[in-house]
Amino acid sequence: MSANVIITATIFAYIAVMLGVALYARTRIGNADDYHLAGRRLGTLMLAGTLAATEIGGGSSIGVTAKAYGEWGLSAAWYVIATGIGIFLVAFIAPSMRRSMATTVPEIIGKIYGRPSHIVTSTLSVISLIALSAAQMTACATIVSVLLHINFTLAIVLSGALLVFYTWVGGMWSLTMTDFIQFFIIVFGFALGIVYILWHHPAGFTLLSQHLPPEKLSATRLGWGTITGLIVMYFMTFCTGQEAVQRFYSARNEKVAIKGALLCGIVMVLYAFVPATFGLLAFVLYPGIPANEALATLATGQLPPLFAGLVLSAVLFATLSSGSGDLLGAASISVKDIYYGYINPAASEAGGELRNSRIVVLVVGAVGIVVALLSQQIIELLVFAFTIRATGPFAAYLFGLLAHSPPRQAGFISILAGTLGGVIWQIIGQPWGVFAIIIGALASLVSYLLCWAWVKKHPADTEGEQQAR
């Protein structure tokens, strides 16, 4: 039996097992709260595992391997280190997230700042989540196309269909149960894979140092401006990103939210150099291949077939889980904030929220497949989505959680200022290498504080606002 047949059979068997887990998770869903938030019953390990698997999927494994193979070299590890630092910092506000007893980010913003802020945040969140799901479909397709030797476009369609079905079946319960498995297989599997490849190569552990140009081994080739931008981007996206925040909402209690975030942050930092090293190994052993195919090509070419099939299956499904979390977040916001909030408020009293959520998953999933087909990018699509959904709501959401009686006017103004600032900065090419998300965050924060200061100087307006609430 050929190696490719063994790998492909392993992946299909793995997918079948994971879908079986998802179908089992379906039996644990009795209402919409179970579907969206796993009944708010996640423990520390389950929370850390699902948070880590969300990020270890397409962007932090396939995407980082591709960037290390390409222009970033070893410094691509900072993409994952920044993720760990960002979620480590979010641990300090995680209790406030869990304490809110909310389901979505726009829900909190709407309660504090009113309808205009709610509408804008809901719209931005849904657009960004669809873009994120499209990036994960693209990441899955890079593996599927290599293994099945099929056209990349067809691979995107197949990956998207599997992702949508997986989300539709089990919701948050299927995500957390399968994420826990992926988390361990990816972290330990790829680390052992690197050791295996170097151990069996004639050059041994000196392979990379002998064959790579010095700039490829530079840990700061990205530049400190980009590194700082990545840290800020991930801190902001974990603060305001529905797919991450929804997991904090699912924690059993506030202490679990803290410990889960801290544990996830530590694991991400430790894992960071694994996909980067994989990219460098692929650069040495398989020069000239498309960067997005580096991980799958190296694994299938250098690891034992059964081992390669297992770790690639875990990456594939972790990537599916990442996209699944994005689709689930988009469904949560579309149903709870947009449909029940503005289109058909009476429907919230008639029941059927679980059914409506599953219908919306199918709709946004189809849109995500179209976006993936048109874009076919991973890291670029991720950064775009993080920018439009985090820059505007950042200050409003953070102060809404932590401050006492924040001014309503500040929310809407800061959301508009942050969004426009971030988008305009990205359109003009991010001058001086400063990330658009940093400019947008500063615009959001400064405008919020200025508006708050103005409100304090006009107590009559503040009293009227409090009465309106």
CSV table of C-alpha atoms in Angstrom, one decimal:
chain,number,residue,atom,x,y,z
A,1,MET,CA,0.0,0.0,0.0
A,2,SER,CA,1.5,3.4,-1.0
A,3,ALA,CA,2.2,6.1,1.5
A,4,ASN,CA,-0.3,8.5,-0.1
A,5,VAL,CA,-3.1,5.9,0.2
A,6,ILE,CA,-2.2,5.3,3.9
A,7,ILE,CA,-2.2,9.0,4.6
A,8,THR,CA,-5.5,9.6,2.8
A,9,ALA,CA,-7.1,6.7,4.5
A,10,THR,CA,-5.9,7.9,7.9
A,11,ILE,CA,-7.4,11.4,7.2
A,12,PHE,CA,-10.7,10.0,6.1
A,13,ALA,CA,-10.9,7.7,9.2
A,14,TYR,CA,-10.0,10.7,11.4
A,15,ILE,CA,-12.7,12.8,9.9
A,16,ALA,CA,-15.2,10.1,10.4
A,17,VAL,CA,-14.3,9.8,14.1
A,18,MET,CA,-14.5,13.6,14.6
A,19,LEU,CA,-17.9,13.7,12.8
A,20,GLY,CA,-19.0,10.9,15.1
A,21,VAL,CA,-17.9,13.0,18.1
A,22,ALA,CA,-19.9,16.0,16.6
A,23,LEU,CA,-23.0,13.8,16.2
A,24,TYR,CA,-22.6,12.7,19.8
A,25,ALA,CA,-22.3,16.3,20.9
A,26,ARG,CA,-25.6,16.9,19.1
A,27,THR,CA,-27.3,14.7,21.7
A,28,ARG,CA,-26.1,17.2,24.4
A,29,ILE,CA,-27.8,20.1,22.8
A,30,GLY,CA,-31.2,20.8,24.3
A,31,ASN,CA,-31.5,24.5,23.7
A,32,ALA,CA,-29.8,27.5,22.0
A,33,ASP,CA,-27.6,28.1,25.1
A,34,ASP,CA,-26.2,24.6,24.7
A,35,TYR,CA,-25.6,25.2,20.9
A,36,HIS,CA,-23.9,28.6,21.3
A,37,LEU,CA,-22.2,28.3,24.7
A,38,ALA,CA,-22.0,24.6,25.6
A,39,GLY,CA,-24.3,25.3,28.4
A,40,ARG,CA,-21.6,27.6,30.1
A,41,ARG,CA,-20.0,24.4,31.5
A,42,LEU,CA,-16.4,24.4,30.2
A,43,GLY,CA,-13.6,23.6,32.7
A,44,THR,CA,-10.0,24.9,32.6
A,45,LEU,CA,-8.5,22.3,30.3
A,46,MET,CA,-11.4,22.3,27.9
A,47,LEU,CA,-11.4,26.1,27.7
A,48,ALA,CA,-7.6,26.2,27.2
A,49,GLY,CA,-7.8,23.5,24.6
A,50,THR,CA,-10.6,25.0,22.6
A,51,LEU,CA,-8.9,28.5,22.7
A,52,ALA,CA,-5.6,27.1,21.6
A,53,ALA,CA,-7.0,24.9,18.9
A,54,THR,CA,-8.9,27.9,17.5
A,55,GLU,CA,-5.6,29.6,16.9
A,56,ILE,CA,-3.3,26.6,16.2
A,57,GLY,CA,-5.4,25.8,13.1
A,58,GLY,CA,-5.0,27.5,9.7
A,59,GLY,CA,-3.3,30.8,10.7
A,60,SER,CA,-0.8,29.5,13.3
A,61,SER,CA,0.1,26.2,11.6
A,62,ILE,CA,-0.4,26.3,7.9
A,63,GLY,CA,-0.2,30.1,7.6
A,64,VAL,CA,3.0,30.4,9.7
A,65,THR,CA,4.6,27.5,8.0
A,66,ALA,CA,4.0,29.2,4.7
A,67,LYS,CA,5.3,32.5,5.9
A,68,ALA,CA,8.5,30.9,7.4
A,69,TYR,CA,9.0,29.2,4.0
A,70,GLY,CA,8.6,32.6,2.3
A,71,GLU,CA,9.7,36.0,3.4
A,72,TRP,CA,9.5,35.9,7.2
A,73,GLY,CA,11.8,32.9,7.9
A,74,LEU,CA,12.2,32.0,11.6
A,75,SER,CA,10.6,35.3,12.7
A,76,ALA,CA,7.2,33.9,11.5
A,77,ALA,CA,7.1,32.4,15.0
A,78,TRP,CA,6.2,35.9,16.3
A,79,TYR,CA,2.8,35.4,14.7
A,80,VAL,CA,2.1,32.7,17.3
A,81,ILE,CA,4.1,34.2,20.2
A,82,ALA,CA,2.0,37.4,19.7
A,83,THR,CA,-1.1,35.2,20.0
A,84,GLY,CA,0.1,33.8,23.3
A,85,ILE,CA,1.0,37.2,24.7
A,86,GLY,CA,-2.3,38.6,23.6
A,87,ILE,CA,-4.5,35.9,25.2
A,88,PHE,CA,-2.3,36.0,28.3
A,89,LEU,CA,-3.2,39.7,28.7
A,90,VAL,CA,-6.8,39.1,28.0
A,91,ALA,CA,-6.8,36.8,31.1
A,92,PHE,CA,-7.0,39.9,33.3
A,93,ILE,CA,-10.4,40.9,31.8
A,94,ALA,CA,-11.7,37.4,31.2
A,95,PRO,CA,-13.6,37.4,34.5
A,96,SER,CA,-15.5,40.5,33.4
A,97,MET,CA,-16.4,38.8,30.2
A,98,ARG,CA,-17.8,35.7,32.0
A,99,ARG,CA,-19.5,37.8,34.6
A,100,SER,CA,-21.5,39.6,31.9
A,101,MET,CA,-23.5,36.5,31.2
A,102,ALA,CA,-23.8,37.6,27.6
A,103,THR,CA,-23.8,35.6,24.4
A,104,THR,CA,-22.3,38.1,21.9
A,105,VAL,CA,-20.0,41.2,21.9
A,106,PRO,CA,-22.6,43.4,20.2
A,107,GLU,CA,-25.1,42.4,22.9
A,108,ILE,CA,-22.9,44.1,25.6
A,109,ILE,CA,-22.2,47.2,23.4
A,110,GLY,CA,-25.9,47.6,22.6
A,111,LYS,CA,-27.0,47.5,26.3
A,112,ILE,CA,-24.5,50.1,27.3
A,113,TYR,CA,-24.3,52.4,24.2
A,114,GLY,CA,-27.6,52.0,22.4
A,115,ARG,CA,-29.0,51.0,19.0
A,116,PRO,CA,-26.6,52.8,16.6
A,117,SER,CA,-23.5,51.3,18.3
A,118,HIS,CA,-25.2,48.0,18.4
A,119,ILE,CA,-26.0,48.0,14.7
A,120,VAL,CA,-22.6,49.0,13.6
A,121,THR,CA,-20.8,46.5,15.8
A,122,SER,CA,-23.1,43.7,14.8
A,123,THR,CA,-22.5,44.4,11.1
A,124,LEU,CA,-18.7,44.7,11.4
A,125,SER,CA,-18.6,41.5,13.5
A,126,VAL,CA,-20.6,39.4,11.0
A,127,ILE,CA,-18.5,40.6,8.0
A,128,SER,CA,-15.2,39.9,9.8
A,129,LEU,CA,-16.3,36.4,11.0
A,130,ILE,CA,-17.3,35.4,7.5
A,131,ALA,CA,-13.9,36.6,6.3
A,132,LEU,CA,-12.2,34.6,9.1
A,133,SER,CA,-14.2,31.5,8.2
A,134,ALA,CA,-13.1,31.9,4.5
A,135,ALA,CA,-9.4,32.1,5.6
A,136,GLN,CA,-9.8,28.8,7.5
A,137,MET,CA,-11.5,27.2,4.5
A,138,THR,CA,-8.6,28.2,2.3
A,139,ALA,CA,-6.1,26.8,4.9
A,140,CYS,CA,-8.0,23.5,4.9
A,141,ALA,CA,-7.9,23.4,1.1
A,142,THR,CA,-4.1,23.7,1.0
A,143,ILE,CA,-4.0,20.2,2.7
A,144,VAL,CA,-6.9,18.7,0.9
A,145,SER,CA,-5.6,19.7,-2.6
A,146,VAL,CA,-2.2,18.2,-1.9
A,147,LEU,CA,-3.4,15.0,-0.4
A,148,LEU,CA,-6.2,14.3,-2.9
A,149,HIS,CA,-4.4,15.8,-5.9
A,150,ILE,CA,-7.4,17.9,-6.8
A,151,ASN,CA,-7.9,21.4,-8.1
A,152,PHE,CA,-7.5,24.0,-5.4
A,153,THR,CA,-10.9,25.5,-6.2
A,154,LEU,CA,-12.6,22.2,-5.7
A,155,ALA,CA,-10.6,21.7,-2.5
A,156,ILE,CA,-12.0,25.0,-1.1
A,157,VAL,CA,-15.6,23.9,-1.9
A,158,LEU,CA,-15.1,20.5,-0.2
A,159,SER,CA,-13.4,22.0,2.8
A,160,GLY,CA,-16.1,24.7,3.1
A,161,ALA,CA,-18.9,22.1,2.9
A,162,LEU,CA,-17.3,19.9,5.6
A,163,LEU,CA,-16.8,23.0,7.9
A,164,VAL,CA,-20.4,24.1,7.5
A,165,PHE,CA,-21.8,20.6,8.2
A,166,TYR,CA,-19.6,20.2,11.2
A,167,THR,CA,-20.8,23.5,12.7
A,168,TRP,CA,-24.4,22.9,11.8
A,169,VAL,CA,-24.4,19.5,13.6
A,170,GLY,CA,-22.9,20.2,17.0
A,171,GLY,CA,-22.4,23.9,17.7
A,172,MET,CA,-20.1,24.8,20.6
A,173,TRP,CA,-20.2,21.3,22.2
A,174,SER,CA,-18.7,19.7,19.1
A,175,LEU,CA,-16.1,22.4,18.9
A,176,THR,CA,-14.8,22.0,22.5
A,177,MET,CA,-14.9,18.2,22.5
A,178,THR,CA,-12.9,17.8,19.2
A,179,ASP,CA,-10.7,20.8,19.9
A,180,PHE,CA,-9.4,19.1,23.1
A,181,ILE,CA,-8.2,16.2,20.9
A,182,GLN,CA,-6.6,18.4,18.2
A,183,PHE,CA,-4.8,20.5,20.8
A,184,PHE,CA,-2.6,17.6,22.0
A,185,ILE,CA,-2.1,15.9,18.6
A,186,ILE,CA,-0.9,19.1,16.9
A,187,VAL,CA,1.4,20.4,19.7
A,188,PHE,CA,3.1,17.2,20.4
A,189,GLY,CA,2.8,15.6,17.0
A,190,PHE,CA,4.5,18.4,15.1
A,191,ALA,CA,7.2,18.8,17.7
A,192,LEU,CA,8.0,15.1,17.4
A,193,GLY,CA,7.8,15.4,13.7
A,194,ILE,CA,10.6,17.9,13.6
A,195,VAL,CA,12.8,15.7,15.8
A,196,TYR,CA,12.0,12.7,13.5
A,197,ILE,CA,13.0,14.6,10.3
A,198,LEU,CA,16.2,15.9,11.7
A,199,TRP,CA,17.2,12.6,13.3
A,200,HIS,CA,16.8,10.7,10.0
A,201,HIS,CA,18.4,13.3,7.7
A,202,PRO,CA,22.2,12.8,6.9
A,203,ALA,CA,22.9,16.4,8.1
A,204,GLY,CA,21.1,15.7,11.4
A,205,PHE,CA,20.4,18.7,13.6
A,206,THR,CA,22.8,20.9,11.7
A,207,LEU,CA,20.6,20.7,8.6
A,208,LEU,CA,19.1,24.2,8.9
A,209,SER,CA,22.3,26.0,10.0
A,210,GLN,CA,24.2,24.5,7.1
A,211,HIS,CA,21.7,25.2,4.3
A,212,LEU,CA,19.8,28.4,5.3
A,213,PRO,CA,21.0,32.0,4.6
A,214,PRO,CA,21.5,34.0,7.8
A,215,GLU,CA,18.5,36.2,7.2
A,216,LYS,CA,16.2,33.2,7.3
A,217,LEU,CA,17.3,32.4,10.8
A,218,SER,CA,16.8,35.9,12.1
A,219,ALA,CA,14.3,35.9,14.9
A,220,THR,CA,13.5,39.6,14.4
A,221,ARG,CA,13.4,39.8,10.6
A,222,LEU,CA,9.8,41.0,10.8
A,223,GLY,CA,10.9,44.1,12.6
A,224,TRP,CA,9.8,45.3,16.0
A,225,GLY,CA,7.1,47.5,14.6
A,226,THR,CA,5.4,44.5,13.0
A,227,ILE,CA,5.9,42.4,16.1
A,228,THR,CA,4.4,45.0,18.3
A,229,GLY,CA,1.5,45.3,15.8
A,230,LEU,CA,0.9,41.6,16.0
A,231,ILE,CA,0.7,41.6,19.8
A,232,VAL,CA,-1.7,44.6,19.8
A,233,MET,CA,-3.8,42.9,17.1
A,234,TYR,CA,-4.2,39.7,19.0
A,235,PHE,CA,-4.9,41.4,22.4
A,236,MET,CA,-7.6,43.4,20.7
A,237,THR,CA,-9.0,40.6,18.7
A,238,PHE,CA,-9.2,38.3,21.8
A,239,CYS,CA,-10.9,41.2,23.7
A,240,THR,CA,-13.5,41.8,21.0
A,241,GLY,CA,-13.5,38.8,18.7
A,242,GLN,CA,-16.8,36.8,19.0
A,243,GLU,CA,-15.2,33.4,18.4
A,244,ALA,CA,-12.8,34.0,21.3
A,245,VAL,CA,-15.1,35.9,23.6
A,246,GLN,CA,-17.8,33.3,23.1
A,247,ARG,CA,-15.5,30.7,24.6
A,248,PHE,CA,-15.0,32.8,27.7
A,249,TYR,CA,-18.7,33.2,28.0
A,250,SER,CA,-18.8,29.4,27.9
A,251,ALA,CA,-16.5,28.9,30.9
A,252,ARG,CA,-18.0,27.3,34.1
A,253,ASN,CA,-17.1,30.4,36.2
A,254,GLU,CA,-14.8,33.4,36.4
A,255,LYS,CA,-11.8,31.5,37.8
A,256,VAL,CA,-12.0,29.0,35.0
A,257,ALA,CA,-11.9,31.9,32.5
A,258,ILE,CA,-8.7,33.2,34.0
A,259,LYS,CA,-6.9,29.9,34.3
A,260,GLY,CA,-8.0,28.8,30.8
A,261,ALA,CA,-6.6,31.9,29.2
A,262,LEU,CA,-3.3,31.8,31.1
A,263,LEU,CA,-2.8,28.2,30.2
A,264,CYS,CA,-3.6,28.8,26.6
A,265,GLY,CA,-1.2,31.7,26.4
A,266,ILE,CA,1.7,29.7,27.8
A,267,VAL,CA,1.1,26.8,25.4
A,268,MET,CA,0.9,29.1,22.4
A,269,VAL,CA,4.3,30.7,23.2
A,270,LEU,CA,5.9,27.3,23.6
A,271,TYR,CA,4.4,26.1,20.3
A,272,ALA,CA,5.4,29.1,18.3
A,273,PHE,CA,8.7,27.9,16.9
A,274,VAL,CA,7.3,24.5,15.8
A,275,PRO,CA,5.4,25.7,12.6
A,276,ALA,CA,8.2,28.2,11.8
A,277,THR,CA,10.8,25.4,11.9
A,278,PHE,CA,8.5,23.2,9.7
A,279,GLY,CA,8.5,26.1,7.2
A,280,LEU,CA,12.3,26.3,7.2
A,281,LEU,CA,12.7,22.5,6.8
A,282,ALA,CA,10.3,22.6,3.8
A,283,PHE,CA,12.4,25.5,2.3
A,284,VAL,CA,15.6,23.4,2.5
A,285,LEU,CA,14.1,20.1,1.4
A,286,TYR,CA,11.4,21.2,-1.1
A,287,PRO,CA,12.5,24.5,-2.7
A,288,GLY,CA,10.3,26.0,-5.3
A,289,ILE,CA,6.9,24.7,-4.1
A,290,PRO,CA,3.9,27.0,-3.4
A,291,ALA,CA,4.4,28.4,0.1
A,292,ASN,CA,0.8,27.4,1.2
A,293,GLU,CA,1.7,23.8,0.4
A,294,ALA,CA,4.8,23.7,2.6
A,295,LEU,CA,3.3,22.0,5.6
A,296,ALA,CA,1.5,19.2,3.7
A,297,THR,CA,4.4,18.6,1.4
A,298,LEU,CA,6.9,18.2,4.2
A,299,ALA,CA,4.7,16.0,6.3
A,300,THR,CA,3.8,13.7,3.5
A,301,GLY,CA,7.3,13.5,2.2
A,302,GLN,CA,9.3,13.1,5.4
A,303,LEU,CA,7.1,11.5,8.1
A,304,PRO,CA,5.9,7.9,8.3
A,305,PRO,CA,2.6,7.7,6.5
A,306,LEU,CA,0.4,6.9,9.5
A,307,PHE,CA,2.1,9.6,11.6
A,308,ALA,CA,1.8,12.1,8.8
A,309,GLY,CA,-1.9,11.3,8.3
A,310,LEU,CA,-2.6,11.7,12.0
A,311,VAL,CA,-1.0,15.1,12.4
A,312,LEU,CA,-2.3,16.5,9.1
A,313,SER,CA,-5.8,15.2,10.2
A,314,ALA,CA,-5.4,17.1,13.5
A,315,VAL,CA,-4.4,20.3,11.7
A,316,LEU,CA,-7.2,19.9,9.2
A,317,PHE,CA,-9.8,19.5,11.9
A,318,ALA,CA,-8.3,22.2,14.1
A,319,THR,CA,-8.6,24.5,11.1
A,320,LEU,CA,-12.2,23.4,10.7
A,321,SER,CA,-12.8,24.1,14.3
A,322,SER,CA,-11.3,27.6,13.9
A,323,GLY,CA,-13.7,28.3,11.0
A,324,SER,CA,-16.5,26.6,12.8
A,325,GLY,CA,-16.1,29.0,15.7
A,326,ASP,CA,-16.2,31.9,13.3
A,327,LEU,CA,-19.4,30.6,11.6
A,328,LEU,CA,-21.0,29.9,15.0
A,329,GLY,CA,-20.1,33.4,16.1
A,330,ALA,CA,-21.6,34.9,13.0
A,331,ALA,CA,-24.8,32.8,13.5
A,332,SER,CA,-25.0,34.0,17.2
A,333,ILE,CA,-24.8,37.6,16.2
A,334,SER,CA,-27.0,37.3,13.2
A,335,VAL,CA,-29.8,35.6,15.1
A,336,LYS,CA,-29.6,37.3,18.5
A,337,ASP,CA,-28.5,40.8,17.6
A,338,ILE,CA,-29.7,41.4,14.1
A,339,TYR,CA,-32.7,39.1,13.4
A,340,TYR,CA,-34.3,39.2,16.9
A,341,GLY,CA,-33.0,42.7,17.6
A,342,TYR,CA,-34.3,44.5,14.4
A,343,ILE,CA,-35.8,42.3,11.7
A,344,ASN,CA,-38.3,40.2,13.7
A,345,PRO,CA,-38.2,41.0,17.5
A,346,ALA,CA,-41.4,39.0,18.1
A,347,ALA,CA,-39.8,35.8,16.9
A,348,SER,CA,-37.6,35.7,20.1
A,349,GLU,CA,-40.7,35.0,22.1
A,350,ALA,CA,-42.0,32.3,19.8
A,351,GLY,CA,-39.0,29.9,20.3
A,352,GLY,CA,-37.1,28.3,17.5
A,353,GLU,CA,-33.8,30.0,18.2
A,354,LEU,CA,-31.9,26.8,17.8
A,355,ARG,CA,-33.5,26.1,14.4
A,356,ASN,CA,-32.8,29.6,13.3
A,357,SER,CA,-29.2,29.5,14.4
A,358,ARG,CA,-28.6,26.3,12.3
A,359,ILE,CA,-30.3,27.9,9.3
A,360,VAL,CA,-28.0,31.0,9.6
A,361,VAL,CA,-24.9,28.8,9.9
A,362,LEU,CA,-25.8,27.4,6.4
A,363,VAL,CA,-26.3,30.8,4.9
A,364,VAL,CA,-23.1,32.5,6.3
A,365,GLY,CA,-21.2,29.3,5.5
A,366,ALA,CA,-22.2,29.6,1.8
A,367,VAL,CA,-21.1,33.2,1.8
A,368,GLY,CA,-17.8,32.2,3.4
A,369,ILE,CA,-17.1,29.6,0.6
A,370,VAL,CA,-17.7,32.4,-2.0
A,371,VAL,CA,-15.2,34.7,-0.2
A,372,ALA,CA,-12.6,32.0,0.0
A,373,LEU,CA,-12.9,31.2,-3.7
A,374,LEU,CA,-12.4,34.9,-4.5
A,375,SER,CA,-9.6,35.6,-2.1
A,376,GLN,CA,-7.6,32.3,-1.7
A,377,GLN,CA,-5.4,34.0,1.0
A,378,ILE,CA,-4.9,33.1,4.6
A,379,ILE,CA,-2.8,35.5,6.7
A,380,GLU,CA,-3.9,38.6,4.7
A,381,LEU,CA,-7.6,37.7,5.1
A,382,LEU,CA,-7.1,37.1,8.8
A,383,VAL,CA,-5.4,40.5,9.3
A,384,PHE,CA,-8.1,42.3,7.4
A,385,ALA,CA,-10.8,40.6,9.4
A,386,PHE,CA,-9.1,41.4,12.7
A,387,THR,CA,-8.7,45.0,11.7
A,388,ILE,CA,-12.3,45.7,10.8
A,389,ARG,CA,-13.9,43.9,13.8
A,390,ALA,CA,-11.5,45.0,16.5
A,391,THR,CA,-10.4,48.6,15.9
A,392,GLY,CA,-13.8,50.3,16.2
A,393,PRO,CA,-15.4,48.4,19.1
A,394,PHE,CA,-12.2,48.0,21.1
A,395,ALA,CA,-12.5,51.0,23.5
A,396,ALA,CA,-16.2,50.8,23.8
A,397,TYR,CA,-16.3,47.1,24.7
A,398,LEU,CA,-13.3,47.3,27.1
A,399,PHE,CA,-14.7,50.3,29.0
A,400,GLY,CA,-18.1,48.9,28.9
A,401,LEU,CA,-16.9,45.8,30.8
A,402,LEU,CA,-14.6,47.5,33.2
A,403,ALA,CA,-15.8,51.1,33.8
A,404,HIS,CA,-18.7,52.3,35.9
A,405,SER,CA,-21.5,54.1,34.0
A,406,PRO,CA,-19.5,54.9,30.8
A,407,PRO,CA,-21.0,57.6,28.6
A,408,ARG,CA,-23.3,56.4,25.8
A,409,GLN,CA,-22.1,59.0,23.3
A,410,ALA,CA,-18.5,57.8,23.6
A,411,GLY,CA,-19.4,54.3,22.4
A,412,PHE,CA,-20.8,55.3,19.0
A,413,ILE,CA,-18.2,58.0,18.3
A,414,SER,CA,-15.2,55.8,19.2
A,415,ILE,CA,-16.6,52.8,17.1
A,416,LEU,CA,-16.9,55.0,14.0
A,417,ALA,CA,-13.5,56.8,14.6
A,418,GLY,CA,-11.6,53.5,15.2
A,419,THR,CA,-13.2,51.7,12.2
A,420,LEU,CA,-12.6,54.6,9.8
A,421,GLY,CA,-9.1,55.1,11.1
A,422,GLY,CA,-8.1,51.5,10.7
A,423,VAL,CA,-9.7,51.0,7.3
A,424,ILE,CA,-8.2,54.3,5.9
A,425,TRP,CA,-4.8,53.4,7.2
A,426,GLN,CA,-4.9,50.0,5.6
A,427,ILE,CA,-6.1,51.4,2.3
A,428,ILE,CA,-3.2,53.9,2.1
A,429,GLY,CA,-0.8,51.0,2.6
A,430,GLN,CA,0.0,51.2,6.4
A,431,PRO,CA,2.7,53.9,6.2
A,432,TRP,CA,6.0,53.4,8.1
A,433,GLY,CA,5.1,49.8,8.6
A,434,VAL,CA,2.6,50.7,11.4
A,435,PHE,CA,-0.3,48.2,11.5
A,436,ALA,CA,-3.8,49.6,10.7
A,437,ILE,CA,-5.1,47.9,13.8
A,438,ILE,CA,-2.8,50.1,16.0
A,439,ILE,CA,-3.9,53.3,14.3
A,440,GLY,CA,-7.6,52.2,14.6
A,441,ALA,CA,-7.2,51.3,18.2
A,442,LEU,CA,-5.6,54.6,19.0
A,443,ALA,CA,-8.3,56.5,17.2
A,444,SER,CA,-10.9,54.4,19.1
A,445,LEU,CA,-9.3,55.0,22.5
A,446,VAL,CA,-8.5,58.7,22.1
A,447,SER,CA,-12.0,59.6,20.7
A,448,TYR,CA,-13.6,57.6,23.5
A,449,LEU,CA,-11.6,59.4,26.2
A,450,LEU,CA,-12.1,62.8,24.7
A,451,CYS,CA,-15.9,62.2,24.5
A,452,TRP,CA,-15.9,61.0,28.1
A,453,ALA,CA,-14.0,64.2,29.2
A,454,TRP,CA,-16.5,66.3,27.3
A,455,VAL,CA,-19.5,64.6,28.9
A,456,LYS,CA,-18.0,65.2,32.4
A,457,LYS,CA,-17.9,68.9,31.7
A,458,HIS,CA,-21.6,68.9,30.7
A,459,PRO,CA,-23.4,67.2,33.7
A,460,ALA,CA,-26.8,68.2,32.3
A,461,ASP,CA,-26.2,66.1,29.2
A,462,THR,CA,-25.0,63.2,31.4
A,463,GLU,CA,-28.1,63.3,33.5
A,464,GLY,CA,-30.3,63.2,30.5
A,465,GLU,CA,-28.3,60.3,29.1
A,466,GLN,CA,-28.7,58.3,32.3
A,467,GLN,CA,-32.4,58.9,32.4
A,468,ALA,CA,-32.7,57.7,28.7
A,469,ARG,CA,-31.0,54.5,29.8
